[in-house]
Amino acid sequence: MPLVRNLVIGLRTLFRRTKDSTDLDEELDEFLEMAAEDKMRRGMTRGEALRAVRLEQGSSDVTREGVHAARWESFLEICSQDLRIGFRRLWKSPGFTTVVVLTLALGIGATTAIFTLIDAVMLEPLPVANPKQLYRLGDNNNCCVMTGTQNDGSFVLYSYPLYEHLRDHTPEFKQLAAFGSFLPDLSIRRSGDPASAQPYKGEFVSGNYFEMFGISAFAGRTLTPQDDTAPAPPAAVISYHTWQTRFGADPSVIGATFIINTVPYAIVGVAPPRFYGDTLRSDPPDFWLPLATDPDRWLFAAGPEWLYLIGRFGPEVQSSFSSGFGLRSTPKRRPSSATTRLS
Amino acid sequence: MADKASDLIQGTLDMLILKTLALEPMHGYGITVRLEQMSKGTFRINAGSLFVALQRLQRSGLIKSEWKATENSRRAKYYILRQQGRKRLDSETREWGRQIAAIARILEA
């Protein structure tokens, strides 16, 4: 209650400063006058009395200042005065002001930009379900297509039959998905669109790719294992970013037919906004296509190894893993024997 | 002697002003005269300390003020004790008594 009262009185004083200060002036004058009269009654002349009072009481300006300074709202007054002086000085030296403002703007801008990047890349969790359950099979970043023993036993690329074998014989994985280790350039034209085909980045992925990541579509649906079979009609998922920036978030894209490298694909859905694929890269895929639709010959040949694998463990398997024994050893033991046996 | 008031503990001046106003409403100068008289000249409060204290008391709702005519038919601001101020005076007087007694016991030990 006293706090509220103090606040109200303070604000009132702040906005009726002149009345308040005349009040104080009058009160103070009256005080000094009474003191002087007292002394005159004791036999001083008026001049002597006034001098004596001034000696006793000190300067009335100092008294006034003391009373003003004891108020909380005087802090606001001082601040606003300081601000006004500050702005006046800045106004007087525009060159200095410009440099200061630019320095601050660039500094804040750069910091914000860097933080935005760090936030997106490092702080924000991946837009996938339970990333801790995900394991990539392999221990290097070799790319593209290889045959035979890779890098002295270090291993990361898999042939399609080896992927199938691992997928079907590792019950520890709830899901094991495969995807191309490189992103092919695609030439894409919307069916019925007279404009010429445009270049895009694509990624061939196994039918359970989205299911393995635990990702559901922003619109439409994601690819399913059904799409990843030879007789299924070709289907594709478009990235949210591409859908927004290249197709103006046009809802009719979902369900539309796109001619991708001369093959008609149905766009079955849009991936969620922050999903840019399995790898952090500057040219993320615009479209995800089923492995089964890859026209390359490597697909069902056992020899060439060109797929990356990522799998999801069930919670019980994950907790039983220690750092010493893990998936890293799996591809090392398997590659040559498994490929030979399958080929 | 004029600065004697600043030797007072802050709470003490407030308590003394409340005590003075408990007898009757009074203007600023009257309060200093009364305090000087009652303390037999030991305490002389100067205008600076007095008006700061009056402002503080008024803002915490212990006293209020109004302009009235003086005996010399001039205008002066009279300070009046509020109910809350009276309560505060009672509690501070009790507390003061307790402390004085404690200090006295220590000094006489």
Short mmCIF file of C-alpha atoms in Angstrom, two decimals:
data_model
loop_
_atom_site.label_atom_id
_atom_site.label_comp_id
_atom_site.label_asym_id
_atom_site.label_seq_id
_atom_site.Cartn_x
_atom_site.Cartn_y
_atom_site.Cartn_z
CA MET A 1 0.00 0.00 0.00
CA PRO A 2 2.70 2.58 0.90
CA LEU A 3 4.45 1.53 -2.29
CA VAL A 4 1.39 2.33 -4.41
CA ARG A 5 0.93 5.63 -2.62
CA ASN A 6 4.57 6.53 -3.20
CA LEU A 7 4.23 5.63 -6.87
CA VAL A 8 1.07 7.70 -7.32
CA ILE A 9 2.47 10.73 -5.50
CA GLY A 10 5.71 10.46 -7.43
CA LEU A 11 3.99 10.34 -10.81
CA ARG A 12 1.72 13.22 -9.85
CA THR A 13 4.74 15.28 -8.82
CA LEU A 14 6.50 14.39 -12.03
CA PHE A 15 3.68 15.73 -14.18
CA ARG A 16 2.86 18.77 -12.04
CA ARG A 17 6.41 19.78 -11.36
CA THR A 18 5.84 23.54 -11.32
CA LYS A 19 2.98 23.47 -8.82
CA ASP A 20 4.91 21.16 -6.55
CA SER A 21 8.06 23.26 -6.62
CA THR A 22 6.14 26.53 -5.95
CA ASP A 23 4.55 24.71 -3.01
CA LEU A 24 7.94 23.78 -1.64
CA ASP A 25 9.32 27.28 -2.31
CA GLU A 26 6.47 28.88 -0.42
CA GLU A 27 6.77 26.47 2.47
CA LEU A 28 10.50 27.03 2.69
CA ASP A 29 10.16 30.85 2.52
CA GLU A 30 7.56 30.69 5.24
CA PHE A 31 9.87 28.55 7.36
CA LEU A 32 12.76 31.02 7.04
CA GLU A 33 10.46 33.99 7.63
CA MET A 34 9.14 32.45 10.84
CA ALA A 35 12.67 31.72 12.01
CA ALA A 36 13.70 35.32 11.30
CA GLU A 37 10.68 36.75 13.12
CA ASP A 38 11.54 34.63 16.13
CA LYS A 39 14.99 36.13 16.23
CA MET A 40 13.61 39.66 15.79
CA ARG A 41 11.37 39.10 18.79
CA ARG A 42 14.54 38.37 20.73
CA GLY A 43 15.91 41.78 19.78
CA MET A 44 17.75 41.36 16.45
CA THR A 45 17.19 43.79 13.59
CA ARG A 46 15.58 42.29 10.51
CA GLY A 47 18.90 42.32 8.65
CA GLU A 48 20.72 40.53 11.47
CA ALA A 49 17.93 38.03 11.85
CA LEU A 50 17.86 37.12 8.15
CA ARG A 51 21.64 36.67 8.11
CA ALA A 52 21.53 34.48 11.22
CA VAL A 53 18.80 32.32 9.74
CA ARG A 54 20.73 31.87 6.51
CA LEU A 55 23.79 30.83 8.52
CA GLU A 56 21.80 28.34 10.56
CA GLN A 57 19.76 26.82 7.79
CA GLY A 58 22.18 26.98 4.89
CA SER A 59 21.23 27.84 1.34
CA SER A 60 17.59 27.25 0.52
CA ASP A 61 18.65 26.04 -2.93
CA VAL A 62 20.58 23.22 -1.29
CA THR A 63 17.55 22.36 0.84
CA ARG A 64 15.31 22.29 -2.22
CA GLU A 65 17.75 20.10 -4.07
CA GLY A 66 17.94 17.76 -1.08
CA VAL A 67 14.18 17.35 -0.98
CA HIS A 68 14.01 16.78 -4.73
CA ALA A 69 16.87 14.30 -4.70
CA ALA A 70 15.20 12.21 -2.00
CA ARG A 71 12.35 11.34 -4.37
CA TRP A 72 12.49 8.27 -6.55
CA GLU A 73 11.05 10.09 -9.53
CA SER A 74 13.97 12.52 -9.58
CA PHE A 75 15.98 9.57 -10.88
CA LEU A 76 13.72 9.55 -13.95
CA GLU A 77 14.19 13.28 -14.38
CA ILE A 78 17.95 12.94 -14.23
CA CYS A 79 17.85 10.08 -16.71
CA SER A 80 15.74 12.00 -19.18
CA GLN A 81 18.03 15.01 -18.85
CA ASP A 82 21.07 12.83 -19.48
CA LEU A 83 19.39 11.28 -22.49
CA ARG A 84 18.54 14.66 -23.88
CA ILE A 85 22.13 15.85 -23.49
CA GLY A 86 23.36 12.64 -25.06
CA PHE A 87 21.14 12.97 -28.09
CA ARG A 88 22.06 16.63 -28.50
CA ARG A 89 25.75 15.76 -28.55
CA LEU A 90 25.20 12.95 -31.05
CA TRP A 91 23.19 15.30 -33.24
CA LYS A 92 26.07 17.78 -33.20
CA SER A 93 28.62 15.27 -34.48
CA PRO A 94 26.86 13.33 -37.22
CA GLY A 95 30.05 11.67 -38.49
CA PHE A 96 30.83 10.10 -35.14
CA THR A 97 27.18 9.15 -34.71
CA THR A 98 27.08 7.42 -38.08
CA VAL A 99 30.19 5.40 -37.30
CA VAL A 100 28.83 4.37 -33.90
CA VAL A 101 25.43 3.41 -35.27
CA LEU A 102 26.96 1.43 -38.13
CA THR A 103 29.39 -0.32 -35.80
CA LEU A 104 26.59 -1.34 -33.48
CA ALA A 105 24.31 -2.37 -36.34
CA LEU A 106 26.96 -4.51 -37.99
CA GLY A 107 28.02 -6.01 -34.68
CA ILE A 108 24.50 -6.91 -33.65
CA GLY A 109 23.67 -8.11 -37.15
CA ALA A 110 26.72 -10.37 -37.38
CA THR A 111 26.14 -11.78 -33.92
CA THR A 112 22.51 -12.48 -34.74
CA ALA A 113 23.41 -14.15 -38.01
CA ILE A 114 26.05 -16.34 -36.37
CA PHE A 115 23.69 -17.28 -33.59
CA THR A 116 20.95 -18.11 -36.06
CA LEU A 117 23.34 -20.44 -37.85
CA ILE A 118 24.61 -22.09 -34.67
CA ASP A 119 21.07 -22.40 -33.39
CA ALA A 120 19.88 -24.09 -36.57
CA VAL A 121 22.89 -26.37 -37.00
CA MET A 122 23.88 -27.21 -33.46
CA LEU A 123 21.24 -26.28 -30.92
CA GLU A 124 17.94 -27.16 -32.53
CA PRO A 125 17.31 -30.90 -32.35
CA LEU A 126 17.09 -32.72 -35.67
CA PRO A 127 13.51 -32.88 -36.89
CA VAL A 128 13.57 -36.65 -36.52
CA ALA A 129 12.11 -38.82 -33.79
CA ASN A 130 14.53 -40.00 -31.05
CA PRO A 131 17.82 -39.22 -32.83
CA LYS A 132 19.69 -41.16 -30.12
CA GLN A 133 18.33 -44.43 -31.50
CA LEU A 134 19.83 -43.77 -34.93
CA TYR A 135 23.10 -45.36 -36.00
CA ARG A 136 24.93 -44.96 -39.24
CA LEU A 137 26.71 -48.07 -40.44
CA GLY A 138 30.26 -47.26 -41.40
CA ASP A 139 33.30 -45.35 -40.28
CA ASN A 140 34.32 -43.01 -43.08
CA ASN A 141 32.75 -40.63 -45.56
CA ASN A 142 33.71 -42.24 -48.86
CA CYS A 143 31.33 -41.43 -51.59
CA CYS A 144 29.71 -42.67 -54.65
CA VAL A 145 30.49 -46.05 -56.10
CA MET A 146 33.18 -48.50 -55.10
CA THR A 147 33.95 -52.17 -55.45
CA GLY A 148 35.98 -54.59 -53.43
CA THR A 149 37.64 -53.77 -50.15
CA GLN A 150 37.27 -50.17 -49.20
CA ASN A 151 40.12 -48.25 -47.57
CA ASP A 152 41.96 -51.04 -45.72
CA GLY A 153 38.94 -52.46 -44.00
CA SER A 154 37.32 -49.18 -43.14
CA PHE A 155 33.85 -49.39 -44.61
CA VAL A 156 30.85 -47.23 -45.40
CA LEU A 157 29.35 -48.08 -48.80
CA TYR A 158 26.99 -50.99 -49.35
CA SER A 159 25.59 -52.77 -52.38
CA TYR A 160 21.87 -53.13 -52.64
CA PRO A 161 21.84 -56.90 -52.00
CA LEU A 162 24.05 -56.43 -48.94
CA TYR A 163 21.63 -53.78 -47.70
CA GLU A 164 18.74 -56.21 -48.14
CA HIS A 165 20.65 -58.93 -46.37
CA LEU A 166 21.50 -56.69 -43.43
CA ARG A 167 17.98 -55.32 -43.28
CA ASP A 168 16.46 -58.79 -43.14
CA HIS A 169 19.00 -60.38 -40.80
CA THR A 170 19.56 -57.77 -38.10
CA PRO A 171 16.55 -58.02 -35.83
CA GLU A 172 18.23 -55.47 -33.50
CA PHE A 173 17.24 -52.79 -36.00
CA LYS A 174 13.63 -51.78 -35.89
CA GLN A 175 14.31 -50.12 -39.23
CA LEU A 176 17.32 -50.12 -41.50
CA ALA A 177 17.17 -47.67 -44.39
CA ALA A 178 19.46 -47.11 -47.35
CA PHE A 179 20.03 -44.08 -49.53
CA GLY A 180 22.38 -43.10 -52.31
CA SER A 181 25.75 -41.78 -51.18
CA PHE A 182 25.57 -39.03 -53.82
CA LEU A 183 22.80 -36.79 -55.04
CA PRO A 184 22.08 -37.12 -58.74
CA ASP A 185 21.14 -34.07 -60.78
CA LEU A 186 17.58 -34.35 -61.95
CA SER A 187 15.89 -32.67 -64.83
CA ILE A 188 12.32 -31.97 -63.82
CA ARG A 189 9.29 -30.56 -65.55
CA ARG A 190 5.75 -30.46 -64.28
CA SER A 191 3.53 -32.52 -66.55
CA GLY A 192 1.49 -30.25 -68.80
CA ASP A 193 3.72 -27.25 -68.05
CA PRO A 194 4.96 -25.78 -71.33
CA ALA A 195 8.10 -24.41 -69.63
CA SER A 196 11.32 -26.33 -70.14
CA ALA A 197 12.67 -28.74 -67.55
CA GLN A 198 14.65 -27.33 -64.61
CA PRO A 199 17.65 -28.82 -62.81
CA TYR A 200 17.09 -30.14 -59.27
CA LYS A 201 18.90 -32.31 -56.76
CA GLY A 202 17.41 -35.70 -55.97
CA GLU A 203 18.11 -38.53 -53.60
CA PHE A 204 17.20 -42.18 -54.08
CA VAL A 205 16.07 -43.66 -50.78
CA SER A 206 14.70 -46.97 -49.59
CA GLY A 207 10.95 -47.18 -49.01
CA ASN A 208 11.35 -47.13 -45.22
CA TYR A 209 13.63 -44.04 -45.22
CA PHE A 210 11.05 -41.65 -43.76
CA GLU A 211 9.60 -44.26 -41.44
CA MET A 212 13.11 -44.99 -40.11
CA PHE A 213 13.66 -41.29 -39.31
CA GLY A 214 10.21 -41.11 -37.77
CA ILE A 215 9.21 -38.31 -40.11
CA SER A 216 5.68 -37.72 -41.28
CA ALA A 217 4.75 -35.55 -44.23
CA PHE A 218 3.96 -31.84 -43.94
CA ALA A 219 1.27 -32.47 -46.55
CA GLY A 220 0.23 -35.59 -48.43
CA ARG A 221 2.31 -38.62 -47.40
CA THR A 222 5.92 -39.77 -47.34
CA LEU A 223 7.33 -42.68 -49.31
CA THR A 224 6.47 -46.20 -48.12
CA PRO A 225 8.06 -49.59 -48.71
CA GLN A 226 5.22 -50.17 -51.16
CA ASP A 227 6.54 -47.33 -53.36
CA ASP A 228 9.95 -48.99 -53.35
CA THR A 229 8.90 -52.02 -55.36
CA ALA A 230 9.29 -52.51 -59.08
CA PRO A 231 5.62 -52.72 -60.05
CA ALA A 232 4.57 -49.65 -58.00
CA PRO A 233 3.97 -46.44 -59.97
CA PRO A 234 6.90 -44.04 -59.46
CA ALA A 235 6.32 -41.69 -56.52
CA ALA A 236 8.36 -38.78 -55.13
CA VAL A 237 8.39 -36.53 -52.06
CA ILE A 238 9.30 -32.86 -52.47
CA SER A 239 11.22 -30.94 -49.81
CA TYR A 240 9.32 -28.22 -47.99
CA HIS A 241 11.91 -25.61 -48.88
CA THR A 242 11.74 -26.44 -52.60
CA TRP A 243 7.96 -26.54 -52.50
CA GLN A 244 7.93 -23.08 -50.89
CA THR A 245 10.61 -21.37 -52.96
CA ARG A 246 10.25 -23.01 -56.36
CA PHE A 247 6.56 -23.81 -56.45
CA GLY A 248 5.11 -21.03 -54.31
CA ALA A 249 3.68 -23.56 -51.82
CA ASP A 250 1.15 -24.48 -54.47
CA PRO A 251 -1.10 -27.16 -52.94
CA SER A 252 -1.86 -28.62 -56.34
CA VAL A 253 1.75 -29.88 -56.49
CA ILE A 254 0.67 -32.69 -54.18
CA GLY A 255 -0.79 -35.36 -56.42
CA ALA A 256 0.57 -33.72 -59.55
CA THR A 257 2.67 -35.63 -62.06
CA PHE A 258 6.26 -34.47 -62.59
CA ILE A 259 8.43 -35.66 -65.41
CA ILE A 260 11.71 -36.54 -63.67
CA ASN A 261 14.51 -37.50 -66.06
CA THR A 262 11.81 -38.38 -68.60
CA VAL A 263 9.94 -40.71 -66.21
CA PRO A 264 6.54 -39.57 -64.86
CA TYR A 265 6.43 -39.51 -61.04
CA ALA A 266 3.46 -38.71 -58.81
CA ILE A 267 4.34 -36.17 -56.10
CA VAL A 268 2.78 -37.89 -53.09
CA GLY A 269 3.72 -35.38 -50.39
CA VAL A 270 5.82 -32.60 -48.90
CA ALA A 271 8.52 -33.32 -46.30
CA PRO A 272 8.34 -31.38 -43.00
CA PRO A 273 9.76 -27.82 -42.96
CA ARG A 274 13.08 -28.37 -41.20
CA PHE A 275 13.99 -31.68 -42.83
CA TYR A 276 16.77 -31.31 -45.38
CA GLY A 277 17.71 -34.96 -45.67
CA ASP A 278 20.16 -37.25 -43.92
CA THR A 279 23.28 -35.12 -44.44
CA LEU A 280 24.05 -31.51 -43.60
CA ARG A 281 25.03 -30.01 -46.95
CA SER A 282 24.76 -26.81 -48.93
CA ASP A 283 22.78 -28.48 -51.76
CA PRO A 284 20.20 -30.65 -50.01
CA PRO A 285 17.89 -32.80 -52.10
CA ASP A 286 14.81 -31.20 -53.61
CA PHE A 287 13.12 -34.55 -54.22
CA TRP A 288 13.30 -37.97 -52.64
CA LEU A 289 12.71 -40.90 -55.00
CA PRO A 290 12.37 -44.64 -54.29
CA LEU A 291 15.48 -46.74 -54.86
CA ALA A 292 13.42 -49.03 -57.07
CA THR A 293 13.00 -46.25 -59.61
CA ASP A 294 16.75 -45.63 -59.95
CA PRO A 295 17.51 -46.34 -63.60
CA ASP A 296 21.15 -47.08 -62.84
CA ARG A 297 22.33 -50.59 -63.33
CA TRP A 298 24.10 -50.81 -59.99
CA LEU A 299 20.84 -51.22 -58.21
CA PHE A 300 20.47 -54.95 -58.23
CA ALA A 301 24.03 -55.89 -59.09
CA ALA A 302 25.91 -57.18 -56.12
CA GLY A 303 29.30 -55.76 -57.00
CA PRO A 304 29.16 -51.98 -56.82
CA GLU A 305 28.72 -50.50 -53.39
CA TRP A 306 27.04 -47.13 -53.42
CA LEU A 307 24.52 -46.92 -50.57
CA TYR A 308 24.78 -45.43 -47.11
CA LEU A 309 22.85 -47.14 -44.31
CA ILE A 310 21.22 -45.66 -41.25
CA GLY A 311 19.25 -47.78 -38.83
CA ARG A 312 17.07 -47.28 -35.81
CA PHE A 313 17.45 -49.49 -32.78
CA GLY A 314 14.61 -50.37 -30.52
CA PRO A 315 15.00 -48.79 -27.07
CA GLU A 316 15.98 -52.10 -25.44
CA VAL A 317 18.88 -52.71 -27.85
CA GLN A 318 20.14 -49.20 -27.58
CA SER A 319 20.47 -49.35 -23.81
CA SER A 320 22.34 -52.66 -23.95
CA PHE A 321 25.07 -51.20 -26.15
CA SER A 322 28.31 -50.16 -24.59
CA SER A 323 30.78 -47.97 -26.38
CA GLY A 324 33.21 -50.81 -27.05
CA PHE A 325 30.88 -53.10 -28.89
CA GLY A 326 28.68 -51.53 -31.47
CA LEU A 327 27.68 -51.19 -35.00
CA ARG A 328 31.05 -49.93 -36.06
CA SER A 329 32.29 -53.49 -35.98
CA THR A 330 29.40 -54.88 -37.98
CA PRO A 331 30.37 -53.63 -41.43
CA LYS A 332 34.04 -54.39 -40.79
CA ARG A 333 33.40 -58.05 -40.24
CA ARG A 334 30.86 -58.43 -42.95
CA PRO A 335 31.72 -56.72 -46.16
CA SER A 336 33.76 -59.14 -48.22
CA SER A 337 32.22 -62.35 -46.96
CA ALA A 338 28.68 -61.09 -47.28
CA THR A 339 29.14 -59.65 -50.72
CA THR A 340 30.90 -62.72 -51.99
CA ARG A 341 28.26 -65.01 -50.67
CA LEU A 342 25.46 -63.00 -52.21
CA SER A 343 27.00 -62.45 -55.58
CA MET B 1 25.09 22.40 16.45
CA ALA B 2 23.06 23.12 13.37
CA ASP B 3 24.17 19.84 11.84
CA LYS B 4 23.29 17.90 14.91
CA ALA B 5 20.28 16.46 13.16
CA SER B 6 22.45 14.54 10.72
CA ASP B 7 23.94 12.78 13.72
CA LEU B 8 20.54 11.35 14.44
CA ILE B 9 19.75 7.93 13.13
CA GLN B 10 17.30 8.39 10.29
CA GLY B 11 14.49 6.50 12.01
CA THR B 12 14.96 8.61 15.10
CA LEU B 13 14.15 11.89 13.36
CA ASP B 14 11.01 10.35 11.86
CA MET B 15 9.95 9.10 15.28
CA LEU B 16 10.55 12.50 16.90
CA ILE B 17 8.53 14.29 14.22
CA LEU B 18 5.67 11.82 14.67
CA LYS B 19 5.79 12.43 18.42
CA THR B 20 5.63 16.21 17.91
CA LEU B 21 2.66 15.90 15.58
CA ALA B 22 0.90 13.53 17.99
CA LEU B 23 0.25 16.50 20.24
CA GLU B 24 -1.23 18.77 17.57
CA PRO B 25 -0.96 19.55 13.83
CA MET B 26 1.96 21.84 13.19
CA HIS B 27 3.93 23.57 10.42
CA GLY B 28 7.56 22.84 9.62
CA TYR B 29 9.08 25.64 11.64
CA GLY B 30 6.86 24.80 14.60
CA ILE B 31 8.18 21.26 14.56
CA THR B 32 11.82 22.37 14.78
CA VAL B 33 11.03 24.80 17.59
CA ARG B 34 9.10 22.16 19.50
CA LEU B 35 11.89 19.60 19.10
CA GLU B 36 14.48 22.11 20.26
CA GLN B 37 12.40 23.05 23.27
CA MET B 38 11.60 19.49 24.28
CA SER B 39 15.24 18.38 23.92
CA LYS B 40 16.31 21.53 25.82
CA GLY B 41 18.40 22.65 22.88
CA THR B 42 20.18 19.36 22.21
CA PHE B 43 18.52 18.77 18.85
CA ARG B 44 18.37 21.48 16.26
CA ILE B 45 16.87 20.28 13.05
CA ASN B 46 17.73 22.28 9.95
CA ALA B 47 15.32 22.82 7.11
CA GLY B 48 17.12 20.39 4.79
CA SER B 49 16.75 17.34 7.04
CA LEU B 50 13.29 18.36 8.16
CA PHE B 51 11.69 18.69 4.74
CA VAL B 52 13.24 15.49 3.45
CA ALA B 53 11.86 13.65 6.49
CA LEU B 54 8.42 15.27 6.13
CA GLN B 55 8.30 14.28 2.49
CA ARG B 56 9.26 10.71 3.37
CA LEU B 57 6.62 10.46 6.11
CA GLN B 58 3.96 11.91 3.88
CA ARG B 59 4.75 9.49 1.09
CA SER B 60 4.58 6.52 3.35
CA GLY B 61 1.13 7.66 4.42
CA LEU B 62 1.97 8.37 8.07
CA ILE B 63 1.16 12.08 7.93
CA LYS B 64 -0.80 14.37 5.66
CA SER B 65 -0.59 18.10 5.05
CA GLU B 66 -2.84 21.05 4.32
CA TRP B 67 -2.38 24.77 3.86
CA LYS B 68 -3.85 26.83 6.71
CA ALA B 69 -3.64 30.38 7.95
CA THR B 70 -1.09 31.02 10.70
CA GLU B 71 -1.63 33.17 13.78
CA ASN B 72 0.06 35.98 11.80
CA SER B 73 -2.63 35.52 9.13
CA ARG B 74 -0.17 34.14 6.63
CA ARG B 75 -0.27 30.79 4.90
CA ALA B 76 1.67 27.77 6.14
CA LYS B 77 1.58 24.10 5.43
CA TYR B 78 0.41 22.20 8.49
CA TYR B 79 1.27 18.56 8.99
CA ILE B 80 -1.27 16.24 10.57
CA LEU B 81 -0.70 12.78 12.04
CA ARG B 82 -2.70 10.01 10.38
CA GLN B 83 -4.04 6.94 12.12
CA GLN B 84 -1.25 4.87 10.60
CA GLY B 85 1.32 7.37 11.84
CA ARG B 86 0.00 7.05 15.35
CA LYS B 87 0.35 3.27 15.18
CA ARG B 88 3.86 3.59 13.82
CA LEU B 89 4.77 5.99 16.64
CA ASP B 90 3.54 3.51 19.24
CA SER B 91 5.48 0.62 17.79
CA GLU B 92 8.63 2.67 17.31
CA THR B 93 8.44 4.00 20.83
CA ARG B 94 8.19 0.47 22.19
CA GLU B 95 11.07 -0.70 20.01
CA TRP B 96 13.15 2.30 21.06
CA GLY B 97 12.53 1.55 24.72
CA ARG B 98 13.62 -2.03 24.22
CA GLN B 99 16.84 -0.99 22.51
CA ILE B 100 17.65 1.70 25.08
CA ALA B 101 17.18 -0.79 27.88
CA ALA B 102 19.38 -3.33 26.09
CA ILE B 103 22.14 -0.79 25.44
CA ALA B 104 21.93 0.41 29.02
CA ARG B 105 22.30 -3.16 30.29
CA ILE B 106 25.38 -3.65 28.12
CA LEU B 107 26.97 -0.40 29.20
CA GLU B 108 26.33 -1.08 32.87
CA ALA B 109 27.59 -4.64 32.76
#
